[in-house]
Amino acid sequence: MKHMPRVLLVEDEPAIAELVLVNLRHNGFEPVWAEDGIAAQRELDAVLPDAILLDWMLPGQSGLALARKWRADARTKTIPILMLTARGDEPDKVAGLDAGADDYITKPFSTQELLARIRAVLRRRAPEQGSDALVAGELSLDAATHRVTWRGHALKLGPTEFKLLQYLMAHPERVHSRAQLLDKVWGDHVFIEERTVDVHVKRLREALGAAGAMIETVRGAGYRLAAQSTASSGTG
Ligand code: CA
């Protein structure tokens, strides 16, 4: 059986905690809830989680102080910390990241965004685990279940488009020539024209809908998956 990542949620608002716990449970995680820093420390002393979701505003010690404390502790310093905050302004993000948080999520957040970010921090910390799941921006691909979602909506992709997207998401931001893509995605490309790549990229963009802009055309060079979609990306 697959290891269920244990996630410690430190959150004082029961309504938010309940929502997060239910969603984590339904998505293959083993969540543990602590209402404040003292309860969280008790959980950490007992069993180390795979990741910590840490609310910024807590009674007693703040999330920021807790992040600093756990980063300084040899036993907890490698546990990924994802901070939850109601504030979205820049100085707070910087302070949280300076305190050792791995990532940030601003309330209110969607379940899919939260899950994608948890998976991303887990993957960054342990690349050998969860390698089936890829995330780029709000686009997620799960090779194990063959599912692609964007902003939580499932997308339908043909098998070649799926493989193409999987390769691009595994190597984001890099420019891949058509010949490289044929080699990596199609394998034996001796009898396939490079134009075939363009056809499948076009189909992939169509299947991705609004997220299709993430697949950028780099004139004279090939294609690139931009983790952050931009309005000015190529359409060729
Ligand atoms: Ca709070």
Coordinates of C-alpha atoms and ligand atoms in Angstrom, one line a residue:
M1 CA 0.0 0.0 0.0
K2 CA 1.1 3.5 -0.8
H3 CA 2.4 5.6 2.1
M4 CA -0.2 8.2 3.1
P5 CA 1.7 11.4 3.8
R6 CA 1.0 12.6 7.3
V7 CA 0.2 16.3 7.4
L8 CA 0.1 18.3 10.6
L9 CA -2.4 21.2 10.4
V10 CA -1.9 23.9 12.9
E11 CA -5.0 26.1 12.7
D12 CA -7.2 27.6 15.5
E13 CA -10.3 28.2 13.4
P14 CA -12.4 24.9 13.6
A15 CA -14.4 25.6 10.4
I16 CA -11.2 26.0 8.3
A17 CA -9.5 23.1 10.1
E18 CA -12.5 20.8 9.4
L19 CA -12.6 21.7 5.7
V20 CA -8.9 21.1 5.3
L21 CA -9.0 17.9 7.3
V22 CA -11.8 16.4 5.2
N23 CA -10.2 17.4 2.0
L24 CA -6.8 15.9 3.0
R25 CA -8.4 12.7 4.1
H26 CA -10.3 12.4 0.8
N27 CA -7.1 12.9 -1.1
G28 CA -4.8 10.3 0.3
F29 CA -3.3 12.2 3.2
E30 CA -3.3 11.4 6.9
P31 CA -4.1 14.8 8.6
V32 CA -3.5 15.6 12.2
W33 CA -5.0 18.7 13.7
A34 CA -3.4 20.9 16.4
E35 CA -5.2 24.1 17.6
D36 CA -2.1 26.0 18.7
G37 CA 1.6 25.8 19.0
I38 CA 1.5 23.8 22.3
A39 CA -0.7 21.1 20.8
A40 CA 1.4 21.1 17.6
Q41 CA 4.6 20.6 19.6
R42 CA 3.0 17.7 21.4
E43 CA 2.2 16.1 18.0
L44 CA 5.8 16.7 16.7
D45 CA 7.3 15.2 19.8
A46 CA 5.2 12.1 19.3
V47 CA 5.3 11.5 15.5
L48 CA 7.1 13.6 12.8
P49 CA 4.7 14.5 10.0
D50 CA 5.7 14.7 6.3
A51 CA 4.6 18.3 6.0
I52 CA 3.2 21.0 8.3
L53 CA 0.4 23.4 7.3
L54 CA 0.9 26.3 9.6
D55 CA -1.6 29.1 10.2
W56 CA 0.0 32.6 10.6
M57 CA -2.4 34.0 13.2
L58 CA -2.6 31.6 16.2
P59 CA -3.4 32.1 19.9
G60 CA -0.1 32.1 21.8
Q61 CA 2.9 31.7 19.6
S62 CA 2.4 32.9 16.1
G63 CA 2.9 30.7 13.0
L64 CA 6.0 32.8 12.2
A65 CA 7.5 32.1 15.6
L66 CA 6.7 28.4 15.3
A67 CA 8.2 28.2 11.8
R68 CA 11.4 29.7 13.2
K69 CA 11.5 27.4 16.1
W70 CA 11.0 24.3 14.1
R71 CA 13.5 25.3 11.5
A72 CA 16.1 25.8 14.2
D73 CA 15.4 22.3 15.7
A74 CA 17.5 19.5 14.2
R75 CA 14.6 17.1 14.6
T76 CA 12.1 19.2 12.6
K77 CA 14.2 21.4 10.4
T78 CA 13.7 19.3 7.2
I79 CA 9.9 19.0 7.5
P80 CA 8.3 21.1 4.7
I81 CA 6.2 24.0 6.1
L82 CA 3.4 25.6 4.1
M83 CA 2.1 28.7 5.7
L84 CA -1.6 29.7 5.7
T85 CA -2.4 33.3 6.0
A86 CA -5.3 35.6 5.6
R87 CA -3.0 38.4 4.6
G88 CA -1.6 38.4 1.1
D89 CA 0.8 41.3 1.2
E90 CA 4.4 41.0 0.3
P91 CA 6.2 41.8 3.6
D92 CA 4.4 39.0 5.3
K93 CA 5.4 36.5 2.6
V94 CA 9.0 37.6 2.8
A95 CA 8.9 37.3 6.6
G96 CA 7.3 33.8 6.4
L97 CA 9.8 32.6 3.9
D98 CA 12.7 34.1 5.9
A99 CA 11.4 32.2 8.9
G100 CA 11.9 29.0 7.0
A101 CA 8.5 28.4 5.4
D102 CA 8.7 26.5 2.1
D103 CA 5.7 28.0 0.6
Y104 CA 2.7 30.2 1.2
I105 CA -1.0 30.0 0.6
T106 CA -3.4 32.9 1.1
K107 CA -6.9 32.4 2.5
P108 CA -9.3 31.9 1.0
F109 CA -7.7 29.1 -1.1
S110 CA -9.2 26.4 -3.2
T111 CA -8.8 22.8 -2.2
Q112 CA -7.1 22.0 -5.4
E113 CA -4.6 24.7 -4.9
L114 CA -3.9 23.6 -1.4
L115 CA -3.4 19.9 -2.5
A116 CA -1.2 20.9 -5.4
R117 CA 1.0 23.0 -3.1
I118 CA 1.3 20.3 -0.5
R119 CA 2.3 17.8 -3.2
A120 CA 4.8 20.3 -4.5
V121 CA 6.5 20.8 -1.2
L122 CA 6.6 17.1 -0.5
R123 CA 8.1 16.5 -3.9
R124 CA 10.7 19.1 -3.5
R125 CA 11.8 17.6 -0.2
A126 CA 11.7 14.0 -1.4
P127 CA 12.0 13.8 -5.2
E128 CA 11.9 10.0 -5.1
Q129 CA 8.5 10.0 -3.5
G130 CA 5.4 11.2 -5.4
S131 CA 7.2 11.4 -8.6
D132 CA 4.0 10.4 -10.4
A133 CA 2.5 13.8 -9.7
L134 CA 3.6 16.9 -11.5
V135 CA 2.5 20.5 -10.8
A136 CA 3.1 23.6 -12.9
G137 CA 1.2 26.7 -11.8
E138 CA -2.4 25.6 -11.4
L139 CA -1.9 22.6 -13.7
S140 CA -1.6 19.2 -12.2
L141 CA -0.8 15.9 -13.8
D142 CA -0.9 12.5 -12.1
A143 CA 0.8 9.8 -14.1
A144 CA -0.5 7.1 -11.7
T145 CA -4.2 7.9 -12.3
H146 CA -3.6 9.4 -15.7
R147 CA -5.4 12.6 -14.7
V148 CA -4.8 16.2 -15.7
T149 CA -6.5 19.0 -13.9
W150 CA -6.4 22.7 -14.2
R151 CA -7.8 24.8 -11.3
G152 CA -9.4 21.6 -10.1
H153 CA -11.2 20.9 -13.3
A154 CA -10.4 17.6 -15.0
L155 CA -9.1 17.9 -18.6
K156 CA -9.4 15.3 -21.3
L157 CA -6.2 14.6 -23.2
G158 CA -5.3 12.0 -25.8
P159 CA -2.4 9.6 -25.0
T160 CA 0.2 11.4 -27.0
E161 CA -0.9 14.8 -25.6
F162 CA -0.7 13.3 -22.1
K163 CA 2.9 12.1 -22.7
L164 CA 3.9 15.4 -24.3
L165 CA 2.5 17.4 -21.4
Q166 CA 4.1 15.0 -18.9
Y167 CA 7.5 15.5 -20.5
L168 CA 7.1 19.3 -20.6
M169 CA 5.9 19.5 -17.0
A170 CA 8.8 17.3 -15.8
H171 CA 11.2 19.8 -17.5
P172 CA 9.5 23.2 -17.2
E173 CA 10.9 26.5 -18.4
R174 CA 13.4 24.7 -20.7
V175 CA 13.1 25.1 -24.5
H176 CA 12.8 21.7 -26.3
S177 CA 13.4 21.4 -30.0
R178 CA 11.0 19.4 -32.1
A179 CA 13.7 16.7 -32.6
Q180 CA 14.2 16.5 -28.8
L181 CA 10.5 16.1 -28.2
L182 CA 10.2 13.4 -30.8
D183 CA 13.1 11.6 -29.2
K184 CA 11.8 11.9 -25.6
V185 CA 8.1 11.7 -26.1
W186 CA 7.7 9.5 -29.2
G187 CA 10.9 7.4 -28.7
D188 CA 11.5 6.0 -32.1
H189 CA 11.1 9.0 -34.4
V190 CA 12.9 7.9 -37.5
F191 CA 9.7 7.8 -39.6
I192 CA 7.9 10.7 -37.9
E193 CA 8.1 14.3 -39.3
E194 CA 8.9 17.1 -37.0
R195 CA 5.6 18.7 -38.1
T196 CA 3.9 16.0 -36.1
V197 CA 5.1 17.7 -32.9
D198 CA 3.3 20.9 -34.0
V199 CA 0.1 19.0 -34.6
H200 CA 0.2 17.4 -31.1
V201 CA 1.2 20.7 -29.4
K202 CA -1.8 22.3 -31.1
R203 CA -4.1 19.5 -29.9
L204 CA -2.6 19.8 -26.4
R205 CA -3.2 23.5 -26.2
E206 CA -6.8 23.0 -27.3
A207 CA -7.3 20.3 -24.7
L208 CA -5.8 22.5 -22.0
G209 CA -8.1 25.4 -22.8
A210 CA -7.2 28.5 -20.9
A211 CA -4.0 26.7 -19.6
G212 CA -2.9 26.2 -23.2
A213 CA -1.0 29.5 -23.1
M214 CA 1.4 27.8 -20.7
I215 CA 2.9 25.9 -23.7
E216 CA 4.9 28.6 -25.4
T217 CA 6.3 28.6 -28.9
V218 CA 9.9 29.8 -28.9
R219 CA 10.5 31.0 -32.4
G220 CA 13.1 29.0 -34.3
A221 CA 13.9 26.9 -31.3
G222 CA 10.9 24.8 -30.2
Y223 CA 8.5 24.7 -27.2
R224 CA 8.6 25.5 -23.6
L225 CA 6.2 25.0 -20.7
A226 CA 6.1 28.2 -18.6
A227 CA 5.1 27.4 -15.0
Q228 CA 3.3 30.8 -14.9
S229 CA 1.0 31.3 -17.8
T230 CA 1.4 34.7 -19.5
A231 CA -1.0 36.5 -21.8
S232 CA 1.8 37.3 -24.3
S233 CA 2.8 33.7 -25.0
G234 CA 3.1 32.4 -28.5
T235 CA 0.2 30.8 -30.3
G236 CA 2.0 29.3 -33.3
Ligands
CA1 CA -5.9 31.7 12.8

